Amino acid sequence: MGVQERLTLQAVGQPTLIAAEHVHRYEFAAGLCPGVRVLDLCCGSGYGGEILAESAASVHGVDYDAATIDLASTALAGNSRLTFEVADAMNVLRRELAGDFDAIVCFEGLEHLPDPDGALRELRRHAAAGVAVICSVPNSRGMAEENEFHLTDFGYEEAGAAFAGFPDAVIVHQFLAEGSVIVIDRAAELDARLHGVERAEPQYANHFILICGIADELLGGAHRGRMQVAMAPNYNRYMQNLERANVQLRRRNHELARGLLGKAGSAAPSYVQKSEARIAELEGQLTDQQRLEHDLEQERRATRRVAEQLLDAQLQLRLAADRERPGRIAGLIDRLS
């Protein structure tokens, strides 16, 4: 299926979008865990633990895959703040963790567990005992993702239900974003602005992140962003190569058409011209169809927002009527008496 489910230490350093989003989550968590003892549950290759260890007092990574933990332990052996353990996530969660850890980080792990509800119960138990919890799930249901490694698909509603019951929980949303960067060779700082965030719809977030037991001053009031400039050259190279391939494909089609009808045959140019015209017609129809689908999606979103506003207004009217009803009944009783 071509799904890249585990990032190696080498892959996470590549200028790819999947590396950027994974690293960004751990950088975000590292900023919430300064000077504390962190359990990195479902840690994978250990790149996240290495990021967490930049600010945490210690990080203990746990994963069920022995080969992955062996590679992580070997590659990151020089980091005194990092330790690793081969263990089942549920078995670890059943332990009494409050004496050993101040925070539990579990990114992209719940969807792989046979009993996510049981894991969430244990996480809530540790949160009640004072352990901070930072946990994320992908919006695989909302994005209609087909992933053979996922045992549970979470969407907006499922993530909300999963994270309900955590004390003072905050749910934040991670989106993949597009942007532009102007690079000045002698510059040493970045002046960046975020536009369009008011149009962000949580239902279409790529990942849902639970924050529980983290002080407000650490979470702060600023959005977090991360962009890998190297992604743009990769994309531009890809588009150029794709355009070259299309030119070569069209040229080859012409050659095949001439070979089929005869190089000197008068029908060959006509056939090629008709083929080109038909291709252009189909490309135009595809563009129109894509534009129509985009417009319909915008209309659906607008209709959904209006419906939500109407439901909210009806609820407010109903609440107002409920608040006024006792006074009306009392007035009626006074008049009757």
mmCIF file of C-alpha atoms in Angstrom:
data_model
loop_
_atom_site.group_PDB
_atom_site.id
_atom_site.type_symbol
_atom_site.label_atom_id
_atom_site.label_comp_id
_atom_site.label_asym_id
_atom_site.label_seq_id
_atom_site.Cartn_x
_atom_site.Cartn_y
_atom_site.Cartn_z
ATOM 1 C CA MET A 1 0.000 0.000 0.000
ATOM 2 C CA GLY A 2 3.010 2.274 0.175
ATOM 3 C CA VAL A 3 2.304 3.525 3.689
ATOM 4 C CA GLN A 4 5.361 4.784 5.561
ATOM 5 C CA GLU A 5 4.380 3.940 9.121
ATOM 6 C CA ARG A 6 7.704 4.033 11.002
ATOM 7 C CA LEU A 7 10.260 6.766 10.460
ATOM 8 C CA THR A 8 13.878 5.710 10.815
ATOM 9 C CA LEU A 9 16.514 8.045 12.218
ATOM 10 C CA GLN A 10 17.680 8.560 8.637
ATOM 11 C CA ALA A 11 14.196 9.221 7.204
ATOM 12 C CA VAL A 12 13.334 11.789 9.852
ATOM 13 C CA GLY A 13 16.261 13.920 8.712
ATOM 14 C CA GLN A 14 15.068 14.046 5.108
ATOM 15 C CA PRO A 15 13.303 17.135 3.672
ATOM 16 C CA THR A 16 9.899 15.460 3.417
ATOM 17 C CA LEU A 17 6.462 16.500 4.576
ATOM 18 C CA ILE A 18 5.950 13.394 6.719
ATOM 19 C CA ALA A 19 9.259 14.053 8.497
ATOM 20 C CA ALA A 20 8.302 17.688 9.094
ATOM 21 C CA GLU A 21 4.965 16.835 10.717
ATOM 22 C CA HIS A 22 6.431 14.087 12.920
ATOM 23 C CA VAL A 23 9.335 16.243 14.098
ATOM 24 C CA HIS A 24 6.996 19.187 14.687
ATOM 25 C CA ARG A 25 4.845 17.167 17.101
ATOM 26 C CA TYR A 26 7.860 16.171 19.174
ATOM 27 C CA GLU A 27 9.292 19.699 19.133
ATOM 28 C CA PHE A 28 5.920 20.939 20.362
ATOM 29 C CA ALA A 29 5.908 18.337 23.169
ATOM 30 C CA ALA A 30 9.517 19.141 24.102
ATOM 31 C CA GLY A 31 8.501 22.722 24.751
ATOM 32 C CA LEU A 32 5.856 21.457 27.180
ATOM 33 C CA CYS A 33 8.206 19.158 29.128
ATOM 34 C CA PRO A 34 11.185 21.196 30.334
ATOM 35 C CA GLY A 35 13.112 19.564 33.181
ATOM 36 C CA VAL A 36 10.675 16.662 33.700
ATOM 37 C CA ARG A 37 10.871 12.862 33.463
ATOM 38 C CA VAL A 38 9.140 11.707 30.278
ATOM 39 C CA LEU A 39 7.821 8.306 29.213
ATOM 40 C CA ASP A 40 7.821 8.153 25.393
ATOM 41 C CA LEU A 41 5.257 5.426 24.758
ATOM 42 C CA CYS A 42 5.291 3.722 21.319
ATOM 43 C CA CYS A 43 8.572 5.516 20.688
ATOM 44 C CA GLY A 44 9.573 3.806 17.437
ATOM 45 C CA SER A 45 13.116 4.509 16.261
ATOM 46 C CA GLY A 46 13.797 6.971 19.088
ATOM 47 C CA TYR A 47 14.078 10.196 17.094
ATOM 48 C CA GLY A 48 11.256 11.675 19.176
ATOM 49 C CA GLY A 49 12.955 10.765 22.431
ATOM 50 C CA GLU A 50 16.092 12.499 21.219
ATOM 51 C CA ILE A 51 14.071 15.671 20.572
ATOM 52 C CA LEU A 52 12.342 15.435 23.962
ATOM 53 C CA ALA A 53 15.678 14.933 25.717
ATOM 54 C CA GLU A 54 16.836 18.360 24.549
ATOM 55 C CA SER A 55 14.644 19.909 27.261
ATOM 56 C CA ALA A 56 13.458 17.041 29.495
ATOM 57 C CA ALA A 57 15.428 15.793 32.508
ATOM 58 C CA SER A 58 15.165 12.216 31.197
ATOM 59 C CA VAL A 59 13.290 10.275 28.525
ATOM 60 C CA HIS A 60 12.445 6.571 28.645
ATOM 61 C CA GLY A 61 11.320 5.165 25.278
ATOM 62 C CA VAL A 62 9.120 2.079 25.110
ATOM 63 C CA ASP A 63 8.197 0.058 22.021
ATOM 64 C CA TYR A 64 7.164 -3.554 21.466
ATOM 65 C CA ASP A 65 9.458 -4.076 18.460
ATOM 66 C CA ALA A 66 12.789 -5.443 19.692
ATOM 67 C CA ALA A 67 14.710 -4.747 16.475
ATOM 68 C CA THR A 68 13.628 -1.106 16.460
ATOM 69 C CA ILE A 69 14.584 -0.615 20.115
ATOM 70 C CA ASP A 70 17.931 -2.306 19.520
ATOM 71 C CA LEU A 71 18.728 0.126 16.685
ATOM 72 C CA ALA A 72 17.574 3.105 18.766
ATOM 73 C CA SER A 73 19.662 2.039 21.766
ATOM 74 C CA THR A 74 22.739 1.626 19.575
ATOM 75 C CA ALA A 75 22.349 4.793 17.538
ATOM 76 C CA LEU A 76 21.540 7.030 20.531
ATOM 77 C CA ALA A 77 23.775 5.348 23.113
ATOM 78 C CA GLY A 78 25.746 8.544 23.681
ATOM 79 C CA ASN A 79 22.747 10.455 25.063
ATOM 80 C CA SER A 80 22.778 10.022 28.844
ATOM 81 C CA ARG A 81 19.219 11.345 29.157
ATOM 82 C CA LEU A 82 17.808 8.576 26.942
ATOM 83 C CA THR A 83 16.937 5.002 27.867
ATOM 84 C CA PHE A 84 14.919 2.415 25.966
ATOM 85 C CA GLU A 85 12.886 -0.659 26.815
ATOM 86 C CA VAL A 86 11.207 -3.425 24.826
ATOM 87 C CA ALA A 87 7.727 -3.786 26.290
ATOM 88 C CA ASP A 88 4.053 -3.922 25.425
ATOM 89 C CA ALA A 89 2.384 -0.510 25.772
ATOM 90 C CA MET A 90 -0.583 -1.849 27.741
ATOM 91 C CA ASN A 91 1.644 -3.691 30.187
ATOM 92 C CA VAL A 92 3.587 -0.487 30.813
ATOM 93 C CA LEU A 93 0.399 1.546 31.264
ATOM 94 C CA ARG A 94 -0.828 -0.894 33.908
ATOM 95 C CA ARG A 95 2.169 -0.015 36.088
ATOM 96 C CA GLU A 96 2.150 2.710 38.721
ATOM 97 C CA LEU A 97 3.987 5.407 36.758
ATOM 98 C CA ALA A 98 3.532 8.527 38.888
ATOM 99 C CA GLY A 99 6.624 7.832 40.972
ATOM 100 C CA ASP A 100 8.888 7.443 37.951
ATOM 101 C CA PHE A 101 7.514 9.874 35.362
ATOM 102 C CA ASP A 102 6.063 13.371 35.278
ATOM 103 C CA ALA A 103 4.717 13.178 31.721
ATOM 104 C CA ILE A 104 3.611 10.557 29.188
ATOM 105 C CA VAL A 105 4.012 11.278 25.478
ATOM 106 C CA CYS A 106 2.238 8.914 23.076
ATOM 107 C CA PHE A 107 2.239 10.054 19.453
ATOM 108 C CA GLU A 108 0.514 7.967 16.795
ATOM 109 C CA GLY A 109 0.276 4.946 19.059
ATOM 110 C CA LEU A 110 -3.346 4.459 20.108
ATOM 111 C CA GLU A 111 -4.518 3.540 16.606
ATOM 112 C CA HIS A 112 -2.109 0.570 16.639
ATOM 113 C CA LEU A 113 -3.203 -0.922 19.975
ATOM 114 C CA PRO A 114 -5.694 -3.823 20.120
ATOM 115 C CA ASP A 115 -7.469 -2.180 23.098
ATOM 116 C CA PRO A 116 -7.349 1.614 22.663
ATOM 117 C CA ASP A 117 -10.204 2.098 25.145
ATOM 118 C CA GLY A 118 -8.233 0.235 27.807
ATOM 119 C CA ALA A 119 -5.148 2.314 27.046
ATOM 120 C CA LEU A 120 -7.183 5.510 27.364
ATOM 121 C CA ARG A 121 -8.572 4.354 30.729
ATOM 122 C CA GLU A 122 -5.041 3.799 31.988
ATOM 123 C CA LEU A 123 -3.901 7.168 30.640
ATOM 124 C CA ARG A 124 -6.812 8.863 32.429
ATOM 125 C CA ARG A 125 -5.835 7.031 35.618
ATOM 126 C CA HIS A 126 -2.276 8.360 35.395
ATOM 127 C CA ALA A 127 -3.555 11.853 34.581
ATOM 128 C CA ALA A 128 -5.703 11.756 37.721
ATOM 129 C CA ALA A 129 -2.565 10.828 39.661
ATOM 130 C CA GLY A 130 -0.847 13.994 38.434
ATOM 131 C CA VAL A 131 1.061 12.744 35.388
ATOM 132 C CA ALA A 132 0.830 15.050 32.361
ATOM 133 C CA VAL A 133 -0.384 13.380 29.149
ATOM 134 C CA ILE A 134 0.420 14.501 25.599
ATOM 135 C CA CYS A 135 -1.129 12.174 23.054
ATOM 136 C CA SER A 136 -2.001 12.342 19.360
ATOM 137 C CA VAL A 137 -4.040 10.360 16.839
ATOM 138 C CA PRO A 138 -4.263 10.811 13.064
ATOM 139 C CA ASN A 139 -7.488 11.887 11.383
ATOM 140 C CA SER A 140 -7.523 8.722 9.315
ATOM 141 C CA ARG A 141 -11.323 8.429 9.280
ATOM 142 C CA GLY A 142 -11.857 12.039 8.263
ATOM 143 C CA MET A 143 -9.237 11.736 5.501
ATOM 144 C CA ALA A 144 -10.590 8.328 4.366
ATOM 145 C CA GLU A 145 -7.092 6.915 4.807
ATOM 146 C CA GLU A 146 -6.517 3.229 4.155
ATOM 147 C CA ASN A 147 -3.734 2.072 6.445
ATOM 148 C CA GLU A 148 -3.173 -1.634 6.952
ATOM 149 C CA PHE A 149 -1.279 -0.958 10.190
ATOM 150 C CA HIS A 150 -4.138 0.868 11.949
ATOM 151 C CA LEU A 151 -6.449 -1.196 14.121
ATOM 152 C CA THR A 152 -8.660 1.823 14.890
ATOM 153 C CA ASP A 153 -9.530 4.785 12.669
ATOM 154 C CA PHE A 154 -10.073 8.073 14.476
ATOM 155 C CA GLY A 155 -11.948 11.065 13.129
ATOM 156 C CA TYR A 156 -12.996 14.370 14.679
ATOM 157 C CA GLU A 157 -15.834 12.870 16.740
ATOM 158 C CA GLU A 158 -13.905 9.732 17.667
ATOM 159 C CA ALA A 159 -10.901 11.750 18.856
ATOM 160 C CA GLY A 160 -13.170 14.005 20.919
ATOM 161 C CA ALA A 161 -14.782 10.985 22.559
ATOM 162 C CA ALA A 162 -11.407 9.321 23.153
ATOM 163 C CA PHE A 163 -9.975 12.390 24.881
ATOM 164 C CA ALA A 164 -13.077 13.115 26.944
ATOM 165 C CA GLY A 165 -12.728 12.527 30.664
ATOM 166 C CA PHE A 166 -9.152 13.773 30.990
ATOM 167 C CA PRO A 167 -8.930 16.465 33.692
ATOM 168 C CA ASP A 168 -8.557 20.001 32.266
ATOM 169 C CA ALA A 169 -7.897 18.574 28.819
ATOM 170 C CA VAL A 170 -7.044 20.781 25.856
ATOM 171 C CA ILE A 171 -7.288 19.432 22.309
ATOM 172 C CA VAL A 172 -5.175 21.153 19.664
ATOM 173 C CA HIS A 173 -5.144 20.481 15.945
ATOM 174 C CA GLN A 174 -2.238 19.937 13.600
ATOM 175 C CA PHE A 175 -2.724 20.944 9.976
ATOM 176 C CA LEU A 176 -0.435 20.503 7.006
ATOM 177 C CA ALA A 177 -0.043 23.964 5.515
ATOM 178 C CA GLU A 178 1.197 25.715 2.401
ATOM 179 C CA GLY A 179 3.321 28.811 2.480
ATOM 180 C CA SER A 180 6.026 30.931 0.952
ATOM 181 C CA VAL A 181 9.485 31.773 2.291
ATOM 182 C CA ILE A 182 11.715 34.571 1.011
ATOM 183 C CA VAL A 183 15.310 33.577 1.723
ATOM 184 C CA ILE A 184 17.933 36.297 2.190
ATOM 185 C CA ASP A 185 21.447 34.869 2.262
ATOM 186 C CA ARG A 186 22.750 37.119 5.023
ATOM 187 C CA ALA A 187 19.654 36.812 7.224
ATOM 188 C CA ALA A 188 19.961 35.052 10.588
ATOM 189 C CA GLU A 189 16.335 35.278 11.811
ATOM 190 C CA LEU A 190 12.878 34.452 10.498
ATOM 191 C CA ASP A 191 9.995 36.910 10.359
ATOM 192 C CA ALA A 192 6.920 34.784 9.643
ATOM 193 C CA ARG A 193 3.177 35.443 9.712
ATOM 194 C CA LEU A 194 0.331 32.970 9.754
ATOM 195 C CA HIS A 195 -2.644 33.777 7.533
ATOM 196 C CA GLY A 196 -5.991 32.046 7.134
ATOM 197 C CA VAL A 197 -5.921 30.226 10.467
ATOM 198 C CA GLU A 198 -9.400 31.574 11.210
ATOM 199 C CA ARG A 199 -10.656 29.370 8.373
ATOM 200 C CA ALA A 200 -9.157 26.216 9.856
ATOM 201 C CA GLU A 201 -11.831 23.551 10.404
ATOM 202 C CA PRO A 202 -10.973 21.069 13.184
ATOM 203 C CA GLN A 203 -12.859 18.290 11.390
ATOM 204 C CA TYR A 204 -10.255 18.466 8.635
ATOM 205 C CA ALA A 205 -7.150 18.578 10.829
ATOM 206 C CA ASN A 206 -4.517 16.002 9.968
ATOM 207 C CA HIS A 207 -3.883 15.107 13.614
ATOM 208 C CA PHE A 208 -5.617 15.656 16.957
ATOM 209 C CA ILE A 209 -3.350 16.254 19.963
ATOM 210 C CA LEU A 210 -4.463 15.919 23.594
ATOM 211 C CA ILE A 211 -2.750 18.173 26.159
ATOM 212 C CA CYS A 212 -3.499 17.276 29.776
ATOM 213 C CA GLY A 213 -1.793 18.446 32.959
ATOM 214 C CA ILE A 214 0.376 21.096 31.263
ATOM 215 C CA ALA A 215 0.593 24.568 32.808
ATOM 216 C CA ASP A 216 -1.080 27.323 30.782
ATOM 217 C CA GLU A 217 2.112 29.368 30.655
ATOM 218 C CA LEU A 218 3.907 26.498 28.904
ATOM 219 C CA LEU A 219 1.151 25.988 26.366
ATOM 220 C CA GLY A 220 0.930 29.739 25.785
ATOM 221 C CA GLY A 221 -1.316 31.520 23.339
ATOM 222 C CA ALA A 222 0.727 31.346 20.137
ATOM 223 C CA HIS A 223 0.222 28.986 17.212
ATOM 224 C CA ARG A 224 3.182 26.760 16.403
ATOM 225 C CA GLY A 225 4.562 26.427 12.890
ATOM 226 C CA ARG A 226 7.334 24.526 11.186
ATOM 227 C CA MET A 227 8.406 24.613 7.545
ATOM 228 C CA GLN A 228 11.204 22.803 5.768
ATOM 229 C CA VAL A 229 12.411 25.064 2.968
ATOM 230 C CA ALA A 230 14.074 22.101 1.266
ATOM 231 C CA MET A 231 10.614 20.737 0.472
ATOM 232 C CA ALA A 232 10.074 23.449 -2.159
ATOM 233 C CA PRO A 233 13.060 22.475 -4.357
ATOM 234 C CA ASN A 234 11.980 18.840 -4.114
ATOM 235 C CA TYR A 235 8.462 19.724 -5.238
ATOM 236 C CA ASN A 236 9.707 21.999 -8.010
ATOM 237 C CA ARG A 237 12.072 19.313 -9.269
ATOM 238 C CA TYR A 238 9.231 16.815 -9.223
ATOM 239 C CA MET A 239 6.974 19.094 -11.273
ATOM 240 C CA GLN A 240 9.735 19.799 -13.800
ATOM 241 C CA ASN A 241 10.445 16.093 -14.180
ATOM 242 C CA LEU A 242 6.729 15.425 -14.574
ATOM 243 C CA GLU A 243 6.447 18.047 -17.314
ATOM 244 C CA ARG A 244 9.449 16.585 -19.133
ATOM 245 C CA ALA A 245 7.927 13.114 -18.888
ATOM 246 C CA ASN A 246 4.648 14.422 -20.351
ATOM 247 C CA VAL A 247 6.494 15.986 -23.276
ATOM 248 C CA GLN A 248 8.342 12.728 -23.943
ATOM 249 C CA LEU A 249 5.104 10.757 -23.663
ATOM 250 C CA ARG A 250 3.317 13.010 -26.139
ATOM 251 C CA ARG A 251 6.252 12.840 -28.557
ATOM 252 C CA ARG A 252 6.280 9.050 -28.323
ATOM 253 C CA ASN A 253 2.529 8.932 -28.965
ATOM 254 C CA HIS A 254 3.077 10.953 -32.130
ATOM 255 C CA GLU A 255 5.780 8.552 -33.250
ATOM 256 C CA LEU A 256 3.556 5.551 -32.612
ATOM 257 C CA ALA A 257 0.674 7.159 -34.498
ATOM 258 C CA ARG A 258 2.878 7.872 -37.521
ATOM 259 C CA GLY A 259 4.274 4.357 -37.422
ATOM 260 C CA LEU A 260 0.772 2.894 -37.267
ATOM 261 C CA LEU A 261 -0.664 4.925 -40.154
ATOM 262 C CA GLY A 262 2.481 5.267 -42.210
ATOM 263 C CA LYS A 263 5.085 7.982 -42.067
ATOM 264 C CA ALA A 264 4.120 9.313 -45.493
ATOM 265 C CA GLY A 265 0.420 8.729 -45.100
ATOM 266 C CA SER A 266 -1.704 11.843 -45.228
ATOM 267 C CA ALA A 267 -3.910 10.378 -42.503
ATOM 268 C CA ALA A 268 -1.129 10.518 -39.880
ATOM 269 C CA PRO A 269 -1.058 14.305 -39.320
ATOM 270 C CA SER A 270 -4.842 14.384 -39.251
ATOM 271 C CA TYR A 271 -4.968 11.554 -36.736
ATOM 272 C CA VAL A 272 -2.391 13.246 -34.531
ATOM 273 C CA GLN A 273 -4.243 16.572 -34.691
ATOM 274 C CA LYS A 274 -7.520 14.898 -33.782
ATOM 275 C CA SER A 275 -5.818 13.086 -30.919
ATOM 276 C CA GLU A 276 -4.325 16.325 -29.630
ATOM 277 C CA ALA A 277 -7.673 18.068 -29.875
ATOM 278 C CA ARG A 278 -9.367 15.215 -28.016
ATOM 279 C CA ILE A 279 -6.683 15.282 -25.307
ATOM 280 C CA ALA A 280 -7.118 19.031 -24.895
ATOM 281 C CA GLU A 281 -10.891 18.598 -24.718
ATOM 282 C CA LEU A 282 -10.601 15.918 -22.039
ATOM 283 C CA GLU A 283 -8.099 17.987 -20.054
ATOM 284 C CA GLY A 284 -10.519 20.923 -20.182
ATOM 285 C CA GLN A 285 -13.380 18.712 -18.988
ATOM 286 C CA LEU A 286 -11.211 17.426 -16.143
ATOM 287 C CA THR A 287 -10.321 20.962 -15.105
ATOM 288 C CA ASP A 288 -13.982 21.970 -15.182
ATOM 289 C CA GLN A 289 -14.926 18.902 -13.148
ATOM 290 C CA GLN A 290 -12.238 19.645 -10.560
ATOM 291 C CA ARG A 291 -13.362 23.273 -10.338
ATOM 292 C CA LEU A 292 -16.986 22.159 -9.933
ATOM 293 C CA GLU A 293 -16.039 19.697 -7.192
ATOM 294 C CA HIS A 294 -14.078 22.420 -5.407
ATOM 295 C CA ASP A 295 -17.055 24.824 -5.615
ATOM 296 C CA LEU A 296 -19.433 22.133 -4.367
ATOM 297 C CA GLU A 297 -17.139 21.377 -1.434
ATOM 298 C CA GLN A 298 -17.042 25.076 -0.527
ATOM 299 C CA GLU A 299 -20.833 25.216 -0.705
ATOM 300 C CA ARG A 300 -21.123 22.113 1.479
ATOM 301 C CA ARG A 301 -18.831 23.641 4.077
ATOM 302 C CA ALA A 302 -20.751 26.916 3.999
ATOM 303 C CA THR A 303 -24.060 25.056 4.334
ATOM 304 C CA ARG A 304 -22.663 23.061 7.239
ATOM 305 C CA ARG A 305 -21.570 26.233 9.015
ATOM 306 C CA VAL A 306 -24.989 27.859 8.494
ATOM 307 C CA ALA A 307 -26.714 24.724 9.823
ATOM 308 C CA GLU A 308 -24.471 24.718 12.883
ATOM 309 C CA GLN A 309 -25.221 28.408 13.464
ATOM 310 C CA LEU A 310 -28.982 27.738 13.170
ATOM 311 C CA LEU A 311 -28.767 24.834 15.617
ATOM 312 C CA ASP A 312 -26.815 27.010 18.018
ATOM 313 C CA ALA A 313 -29.410 29.798 17.695
ATOM 314 C CA GLN A 314 -32.243 27.324 18.326
ATOM 315 C CA LEU A 315 -30.450 26.037 21.395
ATOM 316 C CA GLN A 316 -29.980 29.575 22.719
ATOM 317 C CA LEU A 317 -33.680 30.354 22.160
ATOM 318 C CA ARG A 318 -34.663 27.138 23.918
ATOM 319 C CA LEU A 319 -32.415 27.929 26.868
ATOM 320 C CA ALA A 320 -33.806 31.465 27.060
ATOM 321 C CA ALA A 321 -37.364 30.107 27.002
ATOM 322 C CA ASP A 322 -36.513 27.637 29.768
ATOM 323 C CA ARG A 323 -35.111 30.465 31.894
ATOM 324 C CA GLU A 324 -38.256 32.613 31.389
ATOM 325 C CA ARG A 325 -40.793 29.790 31.931
ATOM 326 C CA PRO A 326 -40.681 29.772 35.784
ATOM 327 C CA GLY A 327 -41.384 33.514 35.874
ATOM 328 C CA ARG A 328 -44.318 33.144 33.494
ATOM 329 C CA ILE A 329 -45.785 30.309 35.554
ATOM 330 C CA ALA A 330 -45.420 32.320 38.763
ATOM 331 C CA GLY A 331 -47.162 35.315 37.146
ATOM 332 C CA LEU A 332 -50.018 33.130 35.970
ATOM 333 C CA ILE A 333 -50.463 31.680 39.455
ATOM 334 C CA ASP A 334 -50.572 35.209 40.938
ATOM 335 C CA ARG A 335 -53.306 36.241 38.494
ATOM 336 C CA LEU A 336 -55.374 33.133 39.166
ATOM 337 C CA SER A 337 -55.110 33.581 42.935
#
